Structures are given as C-alpha cells and as structure tokens.
MMTF fields as JSON, N, C-alpha, C and O atoms, coordinates in Angstrom:
{
  "mmtfVersion": "1.0.0",
  "mmtfProducer": "UNKNOWN",
  "numBonds": 423,
  "numAtoms": 424,
  "numGroups": 106,
  "numChains": 1,
  "numModels": 1,
  "chainsPerModel": [1],
  "groupsPerChain": [106],
  "chainIdList": ["A"],
  "bondAtomList": [4, 2, 8, 6, 12, 10, 16, 14, 20, 18, 24, 22, 28, 26, 32, 30, 36, 34, 40, 38, 44, 42, 48, 46, 52, 50, 56, 54, 60, 58, 64, 62, 68, 66, 72, 70, 76, 74, 80, 78, 84, 82, 88, 86, 92, 90, 96, 94, 100, 98, 104, 102, 108, 106, 112, 110, 116, 114, 120, 118, 124, 122, 128, 126, 132, 130, 136, 134, 140, 138, 144, 142, 148, 146, 152, 150, 156, 154, 160, 158, 164, 162, 168, 166, 172, 170, 176, 174, 180, 178, 184, 182, 188, 186, 192, 190, 196, 194, 200, 198, 204, 202, 208, 206, 212, 210, 216, 214, 220, 218, 224, 222, 228, 226, 232, 230, 236, 234, 240, 238, 244, 242, 248, 246, 252, 250, 256, 254, 260, 258, 264, 262, 268, 266, 272, 270, 276, 274, 280, 278, 284, 282, 288, 286, 292, 290, 296, 294, 300, 298, 304, 302, 308, 306, 312, 310, 316, 314, 320, 318, 324, 322, 328, 326, 332, 330, 336, 334, 340, 338, 344, 342, 348, 346, 352, 350, 356, 354, 360, 358, 364, 362, 368, 366, 372, 370, 376, 374, 380, 378, 384, 382, 388, 386, 392, 390, 396, 394, 400, 398, 404, 402, 408, 406, 412, 410, 416, 414, 420, 418],
  "bondOrderList": [1, 1, 1, 1, 1, 1, 1, 1, 1, 1, 1, 1, 1, 1, 1, 1, 1, 1, 1, 1, 1, 1, 1, 1, 1, 1, 1, 1, 1, 1, 1, 1, 1, 1, 1, 1, 1, 1, 1, 1, 1, 1, 1, 1, 1, 1, 1, 1, 1, 1, 1, 1, 1, 1, 1, 1, 1, 1, 1, 1, 1, 1, 1, 1, 1, 1, 1, 1, 1, 1, 1, 1, 1, 1, 1, 1, 1, 1, 1, 1, 1, 1, 1, 1, 1, 1, 1, 1, 1, 1, 1, 1, 1, 1, 1, 1, 1, 1, 1, 1, 1, 1, 1, 1, 1],
  "groupList": [{"groupName": "UNK", "atomNameList": ["N", "CA", "C", "O"], "elementList": ["N", "C", "C", "O"], "formalChargeList": [0, 0, 0, 0], "bondAtomList": [1, 0, 2, 1, 3, 2], "bondOrderList": [1, 1, 2], "singleLetterCode": "X", "chemCompType": "L-PEPTIDE LINKING"}],
  "groupTypeList": [0, 0, 0, 0, 0, 0, 0, 0, 0, 0, 0, 0, 0, 0, 0, 0, 0, 0, 0, 0, 0, 0, 0, 0, 0, 0, 0, 0, 0, 0, 0, 0, 0, 0, 0, 0, 0, 0, 0, 0, 0, 0, 0, 0, 0, 0, 0, 0, 0, 0, 0, 0, 0, 0, 0, 0, 0, 0, 0, 0, 0, 0, 0, 0, 0, 0, 0, 0, 0, 0, 0, 0, 0, 0, 0, 0, 0, 0, 0, 0, 0, 0, 0, 0, 0, 0, 0, 0, 0, 0, 0, 0, 0, 0, 0, 0, 0, 0, 0, 0, 0, 0, 0, 0, 0, 0],
  "groupIdList": [1, 2, 3, 4, 5, 6, 7, 8, 9, 10, 11, 12, 13, 14, 15, 16, 17, 18, 19, 20, 21, 22, 23, 24, 25, 26, 27, 28, 29, 30, 31, 32, 33, 34, 35, 36, 37, 38, 39, 40, 41, 42, 43, 44, 45, 46, 47, 48, 49, 50, 51, 52, 53, 54, 55, 56, 57, 58, 59, 60, 61, 62, 63, 64, 65, 66, 67, 68, 69, 70, 71, 72, 73, 74, 75, 76, 77, 78, 79, 80, 81, 82, 83, 84, 85, 86, 87, 88, 89, 90, 91, 92, 93, 94, 95, 96, 97, 98, 99, 100, 101, 102, 103, 104, 105, 106],
  "secStructList": [7, 4, 4, 4, 4, 7, 3, 3, 3, 3, 3, 7, 6, 6, 7, 2, 2, 2, 2, 2, 2, 2, 2, 2, 2, 2, 2, 2, 6, 7, 7, 7, 3, 3, 3, 3, 7, 7, 1, 1, 1, 7, 7, 2, 2, 2, 2, 2, 2, 6, 6, 6, 6, 7, 7, 1, 7, 3, 3, 3, 3, 6, 6, 3, 3, 3, 3, 1, 2, 2, 2, 2, 2, 2, 2, 2, 2, 2, 2, 7, 6, 6, 1, 7, 7, 1, 1, 7, 1, 1, 2, 2, 2, 2, 2, 2, 2, 2, 2, 2, 2, 2, 2, 2, 2, 7],
  "xCoordList": [-38.826, -39.389, -40.654, -40.838, -41.533, -42.772, -42.48, -43.224, -41.387, -41.029, -40.711, -40.986, -40.138, -39.78, -41.004, -40.899, -42.161, -43.351, -44.461, -45.637, -44.114, -45.104, -45.597, -44.907, -46.789, -47.33, -48.656, -49.558, -48.746, -49.992, -50.329, -49.444, -51.612, -52.086, -53.055, -54.13, -52.663, -53.56, -54.389, -53.851, -55.707, -56.549, -57.963, -58.301, -58.767, -60.189, -60.911, -60.535, -61.923, -62.549, -62.989, -62.991, -63.356, -63.899, -62.862, -63.204, -61.628, -60.601, -60.143, -59.722, -60.216, -59.729, -58.213, -57.701, -57.502, -56.048, -55.69, -54.727, -56.471, -56.288, -56.648, -55.948, -57.737, -58.188, -57.128, -56.925, -56.448, -55.436, -54.304, -53.764, -53.942, -52.893, -53.408, -52.687, -54.644, -55.237, -55.253, -54.922, -55.633, -55.68, -54.293, -54.137, -53.286, -51.913, -51.452, -50.839, -51.739, -51.36, -52.056, -51.453, -53.323, -54.067, -53.563, -53.448, -53.261, -52.724, -51.423, -51.181, -50.591, -49.3, -49.42, -48.461, -50.598, -50.786, -50.073, -49.651, -49.938, -49.219, -50.215, -51.135, -50.042, -50.928, -50.632, -49.475, -51.682, -51.51, -52.634, -53.695, -52.368, -53.383, -53.905, -53.121, -55.217, -55.819, -56.17, -56.852, -55.7, -55.976, -56.855, -56.392, -58.122, -59.089, -58.786, -58.611, -58.726, -58.459, -59.722, -60.501, -59.91, -60.969, -60.353, -59.52, -60.745, -60.1, -60.498, -59.865, -61.542, -61.919, -61.036, -60.567, -60.819, -59.967, -58.769, -58.754, -57.78, -56.63, -55.815, -55.576, -55.398, -54.622, -53.211, -52.691, -52.614, -51.225, -50.307, -49.316, -50.642, -49.837, -49.846, -48.8, -51.014, -51.094, -50.282, -49.537, -50.418, -49.684, -48.176, -47.38, -47.797, -46.374, -45.816, -44.726, -46.571, -46.074, -46.216, -45.481, -47.135, -47.287, -47.382, -48.433, -46.28, -46.316, -46.437, -46.829, -46.111, -46.164, -47.599, -48.075, -48.296, -49.653, -50.746, -51.873, -50.393, -51.357, -52.592, -53.715, -52.365, -53.454, -53.189, -52.069, -54.235, -54.112, -53.999, -54.424, -53.442, -52.969, -51.529, -50.768, -51.193, -49.816, -49.573, -50.3, -48.548, -48.141, -46.986, -46.016, -47.092, -46.032, -45.485, -46.181, -44.227, -43.577, -42.428, -41.443, -42.574, -41.568, -41.246, -40.087, -42.285, -42.122, -41.701, -41.579, -41.477, -41.058, -42.249, -42.821, -42.636, -43.793, -43.444, -42.373, -44.373, -44.282, -45.577, -46.664, -45.46, -46.618, -46.78, -45.857, -47.957, -48.333, -48.573, -47.665, -49.774, -50.183, -49.348, -49.04, -48.978, -48.174, -46.777, -46.208, -46.232, -44.935, -45.059, -44.159, -46.173, -46.424, -46.488, -45.944, -47.153, -47.255, -45.872, -45.581, -45.032, -43.664, -42.907, -42.194, -43.06, -42.384, -42.83, -42.001, -44.117, -44.663, -44.096, -43.671, -44.09, -43.599, -42.106, -41.656, -41.339, -39.89, -39.507, -38.469, -40.317, -40.0, -40.382, -39.626, -41.542, -42.025, -41.896, -42.87, -40.678, -40.376, -40.665, -40.72, -40.852, -41.034, -42.459, -42.766, -43.316, -44.691, -44.92, -44.105, -45.998, -46.187, -46.09, -46.595, -45.441, -45.319, -46.676, -47.565, -46.813, -48.048, -48.163, -49.265, -47.038, -47.023, -46.367, -45.489, -46.781, -46.135, -44.659, -44.263, -43.868, -42.446, -42.232, -41.3, -43.09, -42.954, -43.239, -44.294, -42.31, -42.491, -43.771, -44.418, -44.137, -45.357, -46.599, -47.499, -46.632, -47.771, -47.844, -48.933, -46.683, -46.661, -47.22, -47.982, -46.84, -47.333, -48.853, -49.529, -49.385, -50.839, -51.535, -52.562, -50.981, -51.565, -51.533, -52.517, -50.41, -50.301, -51.286, -51.862, -51.486, -52.448, -53.845, -54.521, -54.28, -55.632, -55.802, -56.878, -54.76, -54.801, -55.002, -55.814, -54.268, -54.403, -55.784, -56.374, -56.299, -57.621, -58.713, -59.606, -58.623, -59.627, -59.573, -60.608, -58.392, -58.238, -58.838, -59.206, -58.943, -59.417, -60.86, -61.39],
  "yCoordList": [-4.709, -6.037, -5.959, -6.773, -4.997, -4.877, -4.634, -5.078, -3.924, -3.636, -4.921, -5.01, -5.904, -7.162, -7.95, -8.801, -7.67, -8.44, -7.579, -7.844, -6.562, -5.703, -6.408, -6.433, -6.974, -7.761, -7.155, -6.922, -6.908, -6.431, -7.348, -7.873, -7.529, -8.316, -7.458, -7.103, -7.131, -6.405, -7.439, -8.384, -7.26, -8.245, -7.768, -6.603, -8.702, -8.475, -9.627, -10.785, -9.33, -10.306, -11.592, -12.647, -11.547, -12.733, -13.541, -14.565, -13.111, -13.8, -15.091, -15.048, -16.232, -17.471, -17.452, -18.137, -16.684, -16.588, -15.803, -16.127, -14.779, -14.015, -14.892, -14.886, -15.643, -16.5, -17.524, -17.796, -18.096, -19.106, -18.496, -19.146, -17.254, -16.581, -16.221, -16.37, -15.75, -15.451, -16.696, -16.623, -17.82, -19.071, -19.437, -19.831, -19.306, -19.631, -18.721, -19.19, -17.428, -16.491, -16.85, -16.773, -17.242, -17.599, -18.909, -19.027, -19.89, -21.166, -20.925, -21.516, -20.054, -19.757, -18.79, -18.594, -18.188, -17.247, -15.923, -15.277, -15.521, -14.295, -13.136, -13.154, -12.135, -10.972, -10.173, -10.01, -9.681, -8.919, -7.915, -8.032, -6.93, -5.934, -6.247, -6.393, -6.35, -6.597, -5.259, -4.43, -5.058, -3.834, -4.21, -4.829, -3.833, -4.149, -3.316, -2.101, -3.975, -3.305, -3.244, -4.195, -2.126, -1.966, -2.338, -1.598, -3.464, -3.959, -3.184, -3.322, -2.371, -1.5, -0.257, 0.185, 0.295, 1.475, 1.083, 1.348, 0.461, -0.074, 1.046, 2.087, 0.808, 1.813, 1.929, 1.013, 3.084, 3.291, 2.302, 1.849, 1.968, 1.017, -0.359, -0.998, -0.815, -2.1, -2.059, -2.993, -1.003, -0.88, -0.791, -1.267, -0.181, -0.078, -1.431, -1.824, -2.141, -3.389, -4.585, -5.562, -4.534, -5.62, -5.025, -5.089, -4.45, -3.78, -4.74, -4.32, -5.997, -6.955, -7.374, -7.224, -7.899, -8.413, -7.427, -7.489, -6.513, -5.519, -6.184, -5.711, -7.29, -8.07, -8.327, -8.165, -8.73, -9.184, -10.703, -11.344, -11.268, -10.667, -10.162, -10.565, -9.271, -8.842, -8.895, -8.28, -9.632, -9.705, -8.731, -8.758, -7.876, -6.906, -7.198, -7.056, -7.607, -7.928, -6.948, -6.953, -6.118, -5.095, -4.233, -3.908, -3.871, -2.99, -3.68, -3.03, -4.99, -5.739, -6.513, -7.346, -6.253, -6.939, -8.32, -8.534, -9.24, -10.583, -10.791, -10.568, -11.222, -11.439, -12.928, -13.72, -13.286, -14.658, -15.478, -15.658, -15.961, -16.606, -17.837, -18.029, -18.666, -19.845, -19.451, -20.09, -18.411, -17.892, -17.357, -17.54, -16.7, -16.186, -17.313, -17.193, -18.407, -19.533, -20.088, -20.391, -20.218, -20.689, -19.701, -20.098, -18.42, -17.375, -17.418, -17.357, -17.519, -17.579, -18.78, -18.664, -19.93, -21.153, -21.062, -21.549, -20.443, -20.343, -19.238, -19.333, -18.209, -17.08, -17.346, -17.014, -17.939, -18.22, -19.713, -20.461, -20.131, -21.552, -22.047, -23.255, -21.12, -21.522, -21.971, -22.321, -21.962, -22.431, -23.603, -23.818, -24.363, -25.55, -25.244, -24.222, -26.134, -25.935, -26.099, -26.788, -25.461, -25.575, -26.942, -27.462, -27.517, -28.836, -29.861, -29.512, -31.12, -32.172, -32.334, -31.986, -32.854, -33.093, -34.26, -34.247, -35.265, -36.455, -36.117, -35.561, -36.445, -36.101, -36.672, -36.004, -37.901, -38.496, -37.733, -37.449, -37.408, -36.655, -35.255, -34.751, -34.63, -33.318, -33.43, -32.571, -34.495, -34.705, -34.865, -34.343, -35.575, -35.738, -34.399, -34.113, -33.588, -32.262, -31.439, -30.782, -31.468, -30.709, -31.217, -30.424, -32.533, -33.095, -32.559, -32.083, -32.637, -32.21, -30.691, -30.214, -29.959, -28.517, -28.217, -27.366, -28.91, -28.745, -29.159, -28.502, -30.252, -30.756, -29.729, -29.478, -29.15, -28.173, -26.925, -26.319, -26.538, -25.331, -25.48, -24.483, -26.691, -26.904, -27.143, -27.337],
  "zCoordList": [48.837, 48.634, 47.795, 46.89, 48.074, 47.304, 45.837, 44.963, 45.571, 44.186, 43.414, 42.218, 44.09, 43.447, 42.986, 42.103, 43.578, 43.264, 42.684, 42.933, 41.919, 41.288, 40.024, 39.005, 40.104, 38.993, 38.545, 39.349, 37.242, 36.639, 35.48, 34.803, 35.263, 34.129, 33.332, 33.814, 32.11, 31.218, 30.489, 29.911, 30.516, 29.88, 29.658, 29.868, 29.23, 29.009, 29.685, 29.504, 30.447, 31.342, 30.641, 31.275, 29.379, 28.707, 27.93, 27.339, 27.919, 27.137, 27.827, 28.984, 27.143, 27.752, 27.958, 28.844, 27.157, 27.303, 28.565, 29.259, 28.847, 30.077, 31.274, 32.286, 31.156, 32.262, 32.641, 33.824, 31.646, 31.982, 32.8, 33.695, 32.497, 33.262, 34.657, 35.643, 34.739, 36.047, 36.94, 38.124, 36.37, 37.137, 37.646, 38.802, 36.787, 37.202, 38.335, 39.294, 38.233, 39.294, 40.604, 41.674, 40.516, 41.729, 42.324, 43.544, 41.482, 41.982, 42.733, 43.785, 42.181, 42.801, 43.984, 44.73, 44.15, 45.243, 45.026, 45.985, 43.783, 43.444, 43.387, 42.569, 44.24, 44.163, 42.897, 42.511, 42.26, 41.024, 40.877, 41.491, 40.048, 39.715, 38.321, 37.383, 38.177, 36.87, 36.224, 36.826, 34.999, 34.254, 33.072, 32.114, 33.146, 32.084, 30.848, 30.935, 29.702, 28.43, 27.584, 27.538, 26.923, 25.93, 24.594, 24.069, 24.039, 22.818, 21.569, 20.522, 21.674, 20.552, 20.551, 19.502, 21.734, 21.907, 22.767, 23.969, 22.165, 22.9, 23.53, 22.919, 24.758, 25.48, 24.919, 24.283, 25.177, 24.756, 25.457, 24.884, 26.707, 27.454, 26.783, 26.671, 26.34, 25.635, 24.347, 24.054, 23.592, 22.325, 22.566, 21.756, 23.676, 24.02, 24.462, 24.046, 25.306, 25.87, 24.931, 25.074, 23.983, 23.017, 21.608, 20.97, 21.131, 19.828, 18.637, 17.547, 18.83, 17.724, 17.442, 16.316, 18.448, 18.252, 18.666, 18.175, 19.578, 20.076, 20.696, 20.526, 21.418, 22.007, 23.479, 23.964, 24.178, 25.558, 25.536, 24.575, 26.566, 27.787, 27.674, 26.794, 28.591, 28.802, 30.303, 31.083, 30.696, 32.093, 32.276, 31.517, 33.28, 33.544, 34.929, 35.934, 34.962, 36.232, 36.439, 35.7, 37.45, 37.74, 36.523, 36.266, 35.781, 34.629, 33.344, 32.307, 33.396, 32.204, 31.649, 32.353, 30.393, 29.819, 29.266, 28.698, 29.451, 28.858, 28.091, 28.624, 26.831, 25.969, 25.679, 25.87, 25.22, 24.876, 26.141, 26.953, 26.3, 27.548, 27.907, 29.083, 26.953, 27.284, 27.749, 28.634, 27.158, 27.597, 29.028, 29.848, 29.314, 30.662, 31.684, 32.782, 31.325, 32.255, 32.589, 33.746, 31.58, 31.823, 32.698, 33.619, 32.41, 33.19, 34.647, 35.554, 34.869, 36.231, 36.972, 38.121, 36.314, 36.951, 37.258, 38.295, 36.365, 36.555, 37.54, 38.195, 37.652, 38.526, 39.972, 40.884, 40.19, 41.54, 41.808, 41.726, 42.128, 42.322, 43.734, 43.968, 44.68, 46.076, 46.389, 47.528, 45.393, 45.568, 44.614, 43.716, 44.778, 43.939, 42.44, 41.976, 41.693, 40.244, 39.548, 40.049, 38.402, 37.632, 36.97, 36.797, 36.603, 35.957, 36.874, 37.663, 36.779, 37.576, 37.189, 36.077, 38.096, 37.829, 36.875, 36.071, 36.964, 36.129, 34.661, 34.359, 33.734, 32.316, 31.695, 30.889, 32.066, 31.511, 31.978, 31.188, 33.267, 33.801, 33.184, 32.911, 32.966, 32.294, 30.889, 30.444, 30.191, 28.824, 28.818, 27.932, 29.792, 29.881, 30.116, 29.502, 30.996, 31.249, 29.975, 29.634, 29.27, 28.011, 26.968, 26.224, 26.905, 25.958, 26.229, 25.317, 27.494, 27.826, 27.677, 27.316, 27.951, 27.731, 26.255, 25.893, 25.412, 23.971, 23.492, 22.635, 24.048, 23.677, 24.001, 23.192, 25.183, 25.611, 24.74, 24.463, 24.31, 23.481, 22.094, 21.472, 21.605, 20.225, 20.14, 19.046]
}
C-alpha cells in the first residue's frame, strides 16, 4: 500500500510553480517528500526526469515523473479523487477560478 502512494516533489523553495503543486498536495492531504534542487548545479535525477526543460517542479509518483505544474495539478486531482477536488464541479465556478489563477500569474 505504501508503494502506491510514494510521492516526491523536486523543487526549489522560492519557485511559485513549485508552491502551487505543494499547495495542491496539502489541500488533498497527500503526504510527499520534498527534494530541494540546486538550480545552478542540477541533479542527475532532475535531468533524467525532466530532460526536455530541465526545470522544477517535477512530481514523481511511484517512480513515474510528471512535469509542468499545471499538468501536475490535473494529475493530482484525477489520481486522488476520494478527497475534495481542487476545482469546483460547476463549469462557471471553475472558469472563475481559472480566470483568477491566470490573473495572479500575470
């Protein structure tokens, strides 16, 4: 059972993209291990798990890497369905959340 929920997040403490994934994991109550990355001297693990962009964050679930924070949020929401969803069920309310998320990012 523990193997099914082996979650690691490779990141850097000041990255807003890492923070959004951390917040989602905490909202869902998903235990995870945070692996701090040195972005000047990138680890072999980071380069292996994100060979395209070579950036954080990288979410590793049971040994499978997921890159790009928005993709991670969707993955988290779709994988852990037994806890409250990150977005409202109502399409209009979801659109409002997406609007404000986009606004804050810019």
